[in-house]
CSV table of C-alpha atoms in Angstrom, one decimal:
chain,number,residue,atom,x,y,z
A,28,MET,CA,52.7,173.1,178.7
A,29,ASN,CA,54.4,172.4,175.9
A,30,TYR,CA,53.6,170.0,172.7
A,31,ASP,CA,55.6,167.0,174.1
A,32,SER,CA,53.9,167.0,177.1
A,33,LYS,CA,50.6,167.3,176.1
A,34,ARG,CA,50.7,164.6,173.8
A,35,PHE,CA,51.8,162.3,176.7
A,36,TYR,CA,49.1,163.2,178.6
A,37,LYS,CA,46.6,163.1,175.6
A,38,THR,CA,47.3,159.5,174.6
A,39,VAL,CA,47.0,158.4,178.5
A,40,GLY,CA,43.6,159.5,178.9
A,41,THR,CA,42.9,157.7,175.5
A,42,CYS,CA,44.4,154.4,177.7
A,43,LEU,CA,42.0,155.0,180.5
A,44,MET,CA,39.2,155.4,178.1
A,45,ILE,CA,39.6,152.6,176.8
A,46,PHE,CA,40.4,150.8,179.9
A,47,LEU,CA,37.6,151.6,181.5
A,48,SER,CA,35.3,151.5,178.8
A,49,LEU,CA,36.3,147.7,178.1
A,50,SER,CA,36.2,146.7,182.2
A,51,VAL,CA,32.6,147.7,182.7
A,52,SER,CA,31.2,146.7,179.1
A,53,GLY,CA,27.7,145.9,179.3
A,54,CYS,CA,26.9,148.7,182.1
A,55,ASP,CA,25.7,152.0,180.5
A,56,SER,CA,25.9,154.5,183.7
A,57,LEU,CA,29.7,153.4,184.1
A,58,GLN,CA,30.7,153.5,180.0
A,59,LYS,CA,29.3,157.4,180.4
A,60,ASP,CA,31.3,158.3,183.8
A,61,ALA,CA,34.2,156.5,182.2
A,62,VAL,CA,34.1,159.3,179.7
A,63,VAL,CA,33.6,161.8,181.9
A,64,ILE,CA,36.2,161.2,183.6
A,65,ALA,CA,38.5,161.1,180.7
A,66,ASN,CA,37.3,164.9,178.8
A,67,ARG,CA,38.1,166.0,182.3
A,68,ILE,CA,41.7,165.2,182.1
A,69,PHE,CA,41.4,166.4,178.7
A,70,SER,CA,39.9,169.9,179.4
A,71,ASN,CA,42.5,170.4,183.1
A,72,PHE,CA,45.1,170.3,180.8
A,73,SER,CA,43.5,172.5,177.8
A,74,LEU,CA,42.6,169.3,175.6
A,75,SER,CA,39.7,168.8,173.3
A,76,PRO,CA,37.8,165.6,174.8
A,77,VAL,CA,38.2,162.9,173.1
A,78,ILE,CA,34.6,161.6,172.7
A,79,LYS,CA,32.3,164.0,172.2
A,80,ASN,CA,28.8,162.1,171.5
A,81,GLN,CA,28.2,159.4,174.1
A,82,GLU,CA,26.2,158.2,171.5
A,83,ALA,CA,29.6,157.3,169.5
A,84,LEU,CA,30.1,154.8,171.9
A,85,PRO,CA,30.3,150.9,170.7
A,86,LYS,CA,27.2,149.8,171.4
A,87,GLU,CA,27.3,145.9,173.1
A,88,THR,CA,27.4,143.9,170.1
A,89,THR,CA,26.7,139.8,170.3
A,90,LYS,CA,29.3,137.5,170.3
A,91,GLN,CA,30.7,135.7,167.1
A,92,LYS,CA,32.2,131.9,166.9
A,93,PRO,CA,35.4,131.5,165.6
A,94,HIS,CA,35.2,130.0,161.7
A,95,VAL,CA,36.2,127.0,162.2
A,96,LYS,CA,37.4,125.2,158.4
A,97,THR,CA,36.3,121.9,157.5
A,98,THR,CA,38.2,119.2,158.5
A,99,LEU,CA,38.8,116.7,155.5
A,100,GLN,CA,37.3,113.4,156.4
A,101,GLU,CA,40.0,110.3,157.2
A,102,SER,CA,37.8,108.4,153.7
A,103,SER,CA,38.3,110.7,151.1
A,104,LEU,CA,42.4,110.5,151.8
A,105,LEU,CA,41.8,107.0,149.6
A,106,ASN,CA,39.7,109.1,146.8
A,107,ILE,CA,41.7,110.5,144.3
A,108,SER,CA,39.9,111.9,140.7
A,109,LEU,CA,41.9,112.7,137.3
A,110,SER,CA,41.7,113.8,134.3
A,111,ASP,CA,41.4,112.8,131.6
A,112,VAL,CA,44.5,113.8,130.5
A,113,ALA,CA,46.8,112.8,133.4
A,114,ARG,CA,45.4,108.9,132.9
A,115,ASN,CA,46.5,108.4,129.3
A,116,ARG,CA,49.7,109.7,130.8
A,117,LEU,CA,50.1,107.3,133.8
A,118,GLY,CA,49.4,104.8,131.7
A,119,ILE,CA,46.0,103.5,133.7
A,120,GLN,CA,44.5,99.8,132.7
A,121,THR,CA,41.5,98.0,135.0
A,122,SER,CA,40.3,94.4,134.4
A,123,VAL,CA,37.6,93.0,136.3
A,124,VAL,CA,37.9,91.2,139.5
A,125,LYS,CA,36.7,87.6,138.4
A,126,ARG,CA,36.0,84.7,140.8
A,127,LYS,CA,37.4,80.2,139.0
A,128,SER,CA,38.2,77.9,140.4
A,129,VAL,CA,41.7,77.9,142.3
A,130,GLN,CA,43.6,75.0,143.9
A,131,LYS,CA,44.6,75.9,147.9
A,132,THR,CA,47.8,75.9,149.2
A,133,ARG,CA,49.4,76.2,152.0
A,134,THR,CA,52.3,77.2,153.5
A,135,LEU,CA,54.8,75.3,155.4
A,136,GLY,CA,58.7,75.8,156.4
A,137,GLY,CA,61.3,73.2,155.2
A,138,GLU,CA,64.5,72.4,155.0
A,139,VAL,CA,67.1,72.4,152.4
A,140,MET,CA,70.1,69.8,152.8
A,141,VAL,CA,72.2,67.6,150.8
A,142,PRO,CA,71.0,64.0,149.4
A,143,ALA,CA,72.0,60.9,151.4
A,144,GLY,CA,75.2,59.3,149.2
A,145,GLN,CA,76.3,63.0,147.8
A,146,THR,CA,79.5,63.4,151.3
A,147,ILE,CA,82.6,62.0,150.7
A,148,SER,CA,85.5,61.5,153.3
A,149,VAL,CA,89.2,61.6,152.6
A,150,SER,CA,91.7,59.5,155.1
A,151,ALA,CA,95.4,60.2,154.3
A,152,PRO,CA,96.4,56.4,152.8
A,153,THR,CA,99.8,56.4,155.3
A,154,ALA,CA,101.7,58.2,157.9
A,155,GLY,CA,102.6,61.9,156.8
A,156,VAL,CA,103.2,65.3,156.9
A,157,ILE,CA,100.5,67.5,155.8
A,158,LEU,CA,101.6,70.5,153.1
A,159,ALA,CA,99.9,72.7,150.5
A,160,PRO,CA,99.4,72.0,146.5
A,161,GLU,CA,102.3,73.3,144.7
A,162,ASN,CA,102.1,77.3,144.1
A,163,SER,CA,98.4,77.2,145.7
A,164,SER,CA,97.5,77.1,149.2
A,165,ILE,CA,95.1,74.2,150.7
A,166,PRO,CA,90.8,75.6,150.1
A,167,VAL,CA,89.5,76.5,152.8
A,168,VAL,CA,86.0,75.2,153.7
A,169,GLY,CA,83.3,76.4,151.1
A,170,THR,CA,85.3,76.5,147.9
A,171,SER,CA,84.3,74.6,144.7
A,172,LEU,CA,86.7,71.7,143.4
A,173,SER,CA,86.2,69.9,140.4
A,174,LYS,CA,87.2,66.7,140.5
A,175,ASN,CA,90.8,64.9,140.8
A,176,GLN,CA,92.4,68.7,141.9
A,177,SER,CA,94.7,69.2,143.9
A,178,VAL,CA,94.0,69.9,147.6
A,179,LEU,CA,96.9,68.8,149.3
A,180,ARG,CA,99.8,67.0,148.9
A,181,LEU,CA,101.1,64.9,152.2
A,182,LEU,CA,104.6,64.0,152.8
A,183,MET,CA,105.0,60.4,153.6
A,184,LEU,CA,107.2,59.8,156.1
A,185,PRO,CA,109.4,55.7,157.3
A,186,PRO,CA,107.6,53.3,158.6
A,187,GLU,CA,109.9,54.9,162.2
A,188,LYS,CA,109.0,51.6,164.6
A,189,ASP,CA,109.8,49.2,161.6
A,190,LEU,CA,113.9,50.8,161.3
A,191,LEU,CA,114.3,50.7,165.0
A,192,ALA,CA,112.8,47.5,165.3
A,193,SER,CA,115.4,45.8,162.7
A,194,ARG,CA,117.4,44.1,165.1
A,195,ASP,CA,114.5,41.8,166.6
A,196,ALA,CA,113.3,41.1,162.7
A,197,LEU,CA,116.6,40.3,161.6
A,198,GLU,CA,116.3,38.1,164.5
A,199,SER,CA,113.0,36.9,164.1
A,200,ALA,CA,114.0,35.8,160.0
A,201,GLN,CA,117.1,34.7,161.2
A,202,ASN,CA,115.5,32.3,163.7
A,203,ARG,CA,112.6,31.2,160.6
A,204,HIS,CA,115.2,29.9,158.1
A,205,ASP,CA,117.3,28.1,160.8
A,206,LEU,CA,114.3,25.9,161.2
A,207,ALA,CA,113.1,26.1,157.7
A,208,VAL,CA,116.6,24.9,157.1
A,209,LYS,CA,116.3,21.5,159.1
A,210,LYS,CA,112.9,21.3,157.8
A,211,ALA,CA,113.5,20.6,154.7
A,212,GLU,CA,117.2,18.4,155.9
A,213,ARG,CA,114.3,16.1,157.6
A,214,ALA,CA,111.8,16.2,154.7
A,215,GLU,CA,114.9,14.8,152.4
A,216,LEU,CA,116.5,12.5,154.4
A,217,LEU,CA,112.3,10.5,155.2
A,218,LEU,CA,112.6,10.7,151.3
A,219,LYS,CA,115.9,8.6,151.3
A,220,GLU,CA,114.1,6.3,153.5
A,221,GLY,CA,111.3,5.5,152.0
A,222,ALA,CA,109.3,7.3,154.1
A,223,GLY,CA,108.2,11.0,153.1
A,224,SER,CA,106.8,12.6,149.7
A,225,VAL,CA,108.2,13.6,147.3
A,226,ARG,CA,105.7,16.5,148.1
A,227,SER,CA,106.8,17.1,151.9
A,228,LEU,CA,110.3,17.9,150.5
A,229,GLU,CA,109.0,20.7,148.0
A,230,GLU,CA,107.2,22.5,150.7
A,231,ALA,CA,109.7,22.4,152.9
A,232,ARG,CA,112.4,23.7,149.9
A,233,ARG,CA,109.4,26.3,149.2
A,234,GLU,CA,109.3,27.5,152.6
A,235,LEU,CA,113.1,27.3,153.4
A,236,GLU,CA,113.1,29.8,149.6
A,237,ASP,CA,110.7,32.5,151.5
A,238,SER,CA,112.8,32.5,155.0
A,239,ARG,CA,116.0,33.4,153.2
A,240,ALA,CA,114.5,36.0,151.0
A,241,GLY,CA,112.6,37.8,154.7
A,242,LEU,CA,116.3,37.3,156.2
A,243,ARG,CA,118.1,39.0,153.7
A,244,LEU,CA,115.9,41.9,153.7
A,245,ALA,CA,116.0,41.8,157.3
A,246,LYS,CA,119.8,42.0,156.9
A,247,SER,CA,119.8,44.8,155.0
A,248,VAL,CA,117.3,46.9,156.7
A,249,ALA,CA,119.9,46.0,160.0
A,250,ASN,CA,122.7,47.4,158.0
A,251,MET,CA,121.2,50.1,156.7
A,252,MET,CA,120.3,51.3,160.2
A,253,ASP,CA,124.2,50.8,161.6
A,254,HIS,CA,125.5,52.4,159.0
A,255,PRO,CA,127.3,55.6,159.9
A,256,ASP,CA,126.2,57.5,157.0
A,257,PHE,CA,122.5,57.1,157.5
A,258,LYS,CA,119.8,59.7,157.1
A,259,ILE,CA,116.1,60.2,156.3
A,260,SER,CA,116.6,63.3,154.7
A,261,ALA,CA,112.2,64.7,153.6
A,262,LYS,CA,113.4,66.1,150.3
A,263,GLU,CA,114.1,62.2,149.3
A,264,PHE,CA,110.6,61.4,150.0
A,265,THR,CA,108.3,62.2,147.0
A,266,PRO,CA,105.3,64.1,148.2
A,267,LEU,CA,101.9,62.8,147.3
A,268,GLU,CA,99.5,64.9,145.8
A,269,VAL,CA,95.5,64.3,147.0
A,270,GLY,CA,92.9,65.6,144.8
A,271,ALA,CA,89.2,66.1,144.9
A,272,PRO,CA,87.6,62.2,144.2
A,273,ILE,CA,83.9,64.3,143.4
A,274,ASN,CA,82.6,67.6,141.7
A,275,GLY,CA,81.7,69.8,144.9
A,276,ILE,CA,82.8,72.1,147.7
A,277,ILE,CA,84.4,71.0,150.7
A,278,GLU,CA,82.9,70.8,153.7
A,279,ASN,CA,85.1,69.5,155.9
A,280,LEU,CA,88.6,70.9,156.7
A,281,HIS,CA,90.3,68.4,159.1
A,282,VAL,CA,94.4,69.6,158.9
A,283,ALA,CA,96.6,72.3,157.9
A,284,PRO,CA,99.6,72.7,156.2
A,285,GLY,CA,102.2,71.2,158.7
A,286,GLN,CA,100.6,69.1,160.5
A,287,ARG,CA,101.3,65.1,161.3
A,288,VAL,CA,98.7,63.0,160.5
A,289,ALA,CA,98.2,58.6,161.3
A,290,ALA,CA,97.7,56.9,158.4
A,291,GLY,CA,94.0,56.7,158.3
A,292,SER,CA,93.5,60.2,159.9
A,293,ALA,CA,90.7,62.5,158.2
A,294,LEU,CA,91.7,64.7,155.8
A,295,PHE,CA,89.1,66.5,154.4
A,296,GLN,CA,84.7,66.3,153.8
A,297,MET,CA,83.6,66.7,149.8
A,298,THR,CA,79.5,67.3,149.7
A,299,ALA,CA,78.8,66.8,145.8
A,300,GLN,CA,76.0,69.9,145.0
A,301,ASN,CA,75.0,68.7,141.5
A,302,SER,CA,71.7,68.2,142.9
A,303,LEU,CA,70.0,69.7,146.9
A,304,TRP,CA,66.7,68.3,148.1
A,305,VAL,CA,64.5,70.1,150.5
A,306,ARG,CA,63.2,67.9,153.6
A,307,LEU,CA,59.5,69.2,154.3
A,308,PRO,CA,58.1,67.8,158.2
A,309,VAL,CA,55.0,67.1,157.7
A,310,TYR,CA,51.5,67.0,160.7
A,311,ALA,CA,50.7,63.1,159.9
A,312,GLY,CA,47.1,64.2,160.9
A,313,LEU,CA,47.6,66.4,157.2
A,314,LEU,CA,49.3,64.5,155.1
A,315,ASN,CA,45.7,63.3,153.6
A,316,GLN,CA,45.0,66.8,152.7
A,317,PHE,CA,47.7,66.9,150.7
A,318,ASP,CA,49.4,66.2,146.6
A,319,ALA,CA,52.3,65.3,147.4
A,320,LYS,CA,53.2,64.2,143.3
A,321,GLN,CA,52.4,67.7,142.8
A,322,THR,CA,55.2,70.2,142.7
A,323,VAL,CA,56.1,72.2,145.3
A,324,ASN,CA,57.3,76.9,145.2
A,325,VAL,CA,60.0,76.4,147.4
A,326,GLN,CA,61.2,80.3,148.8
A,327,ASN,CA,63.4,82.4,150.7
A,328,LEU,CA,61.2,83.5,154.0
A,329,SER,CA,62.0,87.0,153.0
A,330,SER,CA,60.0,86.8,149.5
A,331,ILE,CA,56.9,84.8,150.5
A,332,LEU,CA,54.3,87.4,149.9
A,333,GLU,CA,55.6,88.4,146.5
A,334,GLY,CA,55.3,85.0,145.6
A,335,LYS,CA,58.7,84.2,143.5
A,336,GLY,CA,60.6,80.9,144.5
A,337,VAL,CA,61.6,78.0,142.6
A,338,LEU,CA,59.8,74.5,141.9
A,339,ALA,CA,60.6,71.5,143.7
A,340,GLN,CA,59.8,68.0,141.7
A,341,PRO,CA,59.4,65.2,143.9
A,342,VAL,CA,61.5,62.2,144.4
A,343,ASN,CA,61.4,59.3,146.4
A,344,ALA,CA,63.6,58.8,149.3
A,345,PRO,CA,63.0,56.1,152.6
A,346,PRO,CA,60.1,56.8,154.6
A,347,SER,CA,61.6,59.1,157.4
A,348,GLY,CA,59.6,61.1,160.6
A,349,ASN,CA,59.7,62.4,163.7
A,350,PRO,CA,57.4,60.9,166.7
A,351,LEU,CA,57.8,63.4,168.7
A,352,ALA,CA,56.7,66.5,166.7
A,353,ALA,CA,54.3,63.6,165.0
A,354,SER,CA,55.1,64.5,161.4
A,355,VAL,CA,56.8,63.0,158.2
A,356,ASN,CA,58.6,64.1,155.7
A,357,LEU,CA,58.1,65.3,152.9
A,358,PHE,CA,61.6,64.8,150.3
A,359,TYR,CA,61.2,67.4,147.2
A,360,GLU,CA,64.6,67.9,144.0
A,361,LEU,CA,65.1,71.2,143.6
A,362,PRO,CA,66.5,72.1,140.3
A,363,THR,CA,70.4,70.7,138.8
A,364,ASN,CA,73.1,73.1,139.6
A,365,ASP,CA,71.0,75.8,141.1
A,366,ARG,CA,72.9,77.7,143.7
A,367,THR,CA,69.8,80.1,144.9
A,368,PHE,CA,69.7,78.0,148.5
A,369,GLN,CA,72.5,76.3,150.4
A,370,PRO,CA,72.1,73.0,152.3
A,371,GLY,CA,71.0,73.8,155.8
A,372,GLN,CA,69.1,77.3,155.2
A,373,LYS,CA,65.2,77.8,156.0
A,374,VAL,CA,63.2,77.6,153.4
A,375,ALA,CA,59.4,78.4,152.7
A,376,ILE,CA,57.2,75.8,150.5
A,377,THR,CA,54.1,76.5,149.4
A,378,LEU,CA,51.9,72.9,148.6
A,379,LYS,CA,48.9,72.3,146.5
A,380,LEU,CA,46.4,71.0,148.8
A,381,ALA,CA,43.6,68.0,147.3
A,382,SER,CA,40.1,69.7,146.8
A,383,LEU,CA,39.7,73.1,144.7
A,384,LYS,CA,38.1,75.7,146.1
A,385,GLN,CA,36.3,79.3,144.7
A,386,ALA,CA,38.4,82.0,145.2
A,387,ARG,CA,38.0,85.8,143.8
A,388,VAL,CA,41.2,86.7,142.3
A,389,VAL,CA,43.0,90.1,140.4
A,390,PRO,CA,45.9,90.3,138.5
A,391,ARG,CA,49.1,90.3,139.3
A,392,SER,CA,50.1,94.0,138.8
A,393,ALA,CA,47.0,95.4,140.4
A,394,ILE,CA,48.4,94.4,144.2
A,395,VAL,CA,49.9,97.2,145.4
A,396,TYR,CA,51.7,97.2,149.0
A,397,ASP,CA,52.5,100.0,151.7
A,398,ILE,CA,55.5,101.3,153.9
A,399,HIS,CA,53.8,98.3,156.5
A,400,GLY,CA,53.7,95.3,154.4
A,401,GLY,CA,49.9,95.9,153.8
A,402,THR,CA,48.3,95.2,150.9
A,403,TRP,CA,45.9,97.3,148.6
A,404,VAL,CA,43.7,97.7,145.4
A,405,TYR,CA,42.4,100.5,143.2
A,406,LEU,CA,39.4,100.4,142.9
A,407,ASN,CA,37.9,102.8,139.4
A,408,PRO,CA,34.2,102.6,140.7
A,409,GLN,CA,33.4,105.1,137.8
A,410,GLY,CA,35.7,107.4,135.3
A,411,ASN,CA,38.7,109.0,136.2
A,412,ASP,CA,37.9,108.5,140.2
A,413,PHE,CA,39.6,105.4,141.8
A,414,VAL,CA,40.0,104.5,145.5
A,415,ARG,CA,42.8,103.0,147.5
A,416,SER,CA,40.3,99.7,149.3
A,417,ARG,CA,42.3,97.2,151.3
A,418,VAL,CA,42.2,93.7,150.0
A,419,GLU,CA,43.7,90.2,152.3
A,420,LEU,CA,45.4,88.3,149.8
A,421,GLU,CA,46.0,84.6,150.2
A,422,THR,CA,49.1,83.7,147.5
A,423,ILE,CA,49.9,83.9,144.4
A,424,GLU,CA,49.5,81.4,141.6
A,425,GLY,CA,51.8,83.1,138.0
A,426,ASN,CA,50.1,86.3,137.1
A,427,LEU,CA,47.1,86.3,139.6
A,428,ALA,CA,46.2,87.0,143.0
A,429,ILE,CA,44.0,84.9,145.2
A,430,LEU,CA,42.3,86.7,147.9
A,431,THR,CA,40.4,85.5,151.2
A,432,GLN,CA,38.9,89.8,151.0
A,433,GLY,CA,38.4,92.1,149.0
A,434,PRO,CA,35.3,93.9,146.4
A,435,ALA,CA,32.8,91.9,145.1
A,436,GLU,CA,32.7,90.2,141.6
A,437,GLY,CA,33.4,92.0,138.7
A,438,THR,CA,34.1,95.0,140.4
A,439,LYS,CA,36.8,97.6,138.0
A,440,VAL,CA,40.0,97.4,139.1
A,441,VAL,CA,43.5,98.7,137.9
A,442,SER,CA,45.4,96.7,136.8
A,443,THR,CA,48.2,98.5,134.9
A,444,GLY,CA,49.5,101.8,136.3
A,445,VAL,CA,48.7,101.3,140.0
A,446,ALA,CA,53.0,102.0,141.2
A,447,GLU,CA,51.8,105.8,139.6
A,448,LEU,CA,48.9,106.1,141.0
A,449,PHE,CA,50.0,105.3,144.6
A,450,GLY,CA,53.1,107.7,143.9
A,451,THR,CA,50.5,110.5,142.6
A,452,GLU,CA,48.1,109.9,146.3
A,453,PHE,CA,51.5,110.3,148.0
A,454,GLY,CA,52.7,113.3,145.8
A,455,SER,CA,55.8,111.5,144.6
A,456,GLY,CA,54.0,110.9,140.8
A,457,LYS,CA,54.6,112.3,137.7
């Protein structure tokens, strides 16, 4: 048998021995039989046995449990330990939770509106055709205009009905003149016979002069209509400039260039926005709880939690409400020329209640927001150890954050470097 064949069978025998040993693991007699069978295979091919000493067989061992790495507890995820160098580099500063008297607030929904009397409608003084301002176009809705700034031009049309009725007007003027002549002659005759008065004669002559003037006008109009070269050209009429009556914006535009309008037709509507009001509907049962004489904080609906807004002053307005909703309207005036809000915009209004309460407060800078909008603070129990703790924020009042739930009074919290600490915790800090 050549060397390759010996190597092959030796490998096969070894595998068979291992297989039999593993198959009968735990039984000594069967293990020994497996070894004998393997050695016989090797001896038939003049190969030395692999295992000569039965005592060399592996002894039965106790099965060991796999090593499991200790899982990090969830509570430890909120803990951060810094070195002195890291703390100084992040600029960490702390303050304590305080309890102070604050005026409780409540946030309700309101609407920005234009005060009554700030909207002006402009109508056509006469019939005509709408033209754009010279060297420009008609402003679109929402355009801010200054007083007397040109909005459009009105090409006045001649009164066609009067021109077409000129013959009827001439006949009527002639009848009035004839009647006035007869009346004047009768008054003069009565005065001569002593049956009339001078006053009656003067009135008759004055009426005669008026009728003569009307007759002359009617004849001139009729002659113009009868003239073969009579034509009405638009170029002979000067367009009328229609400007903005006030400083404001165009709220509605009712016409377009080339449109024919009648006298009195609405052209556009302007709204003065020097000042805007906020209408706040309040449930009548809660009206006595609010201090209506104090300023309110008006905010966008997207920035309620940030505490940013504009202060609005209370104003006196005619009482109004909604009986179906059992609500009463309160009105507040926004700062003059403030363009943060637009008419019709829904806003959040924070009012102060008339009563005071004790509440826990922390610096506004101590609050950090997570990706879901949750609010947290970092506690500093000792040394350079920091623990992120969830808090429930009621409102922001100036530089203070008022808490409804959170750490106890006197607890040290991080007030400076909160964002850096938050980034360090999640691996995105310095």
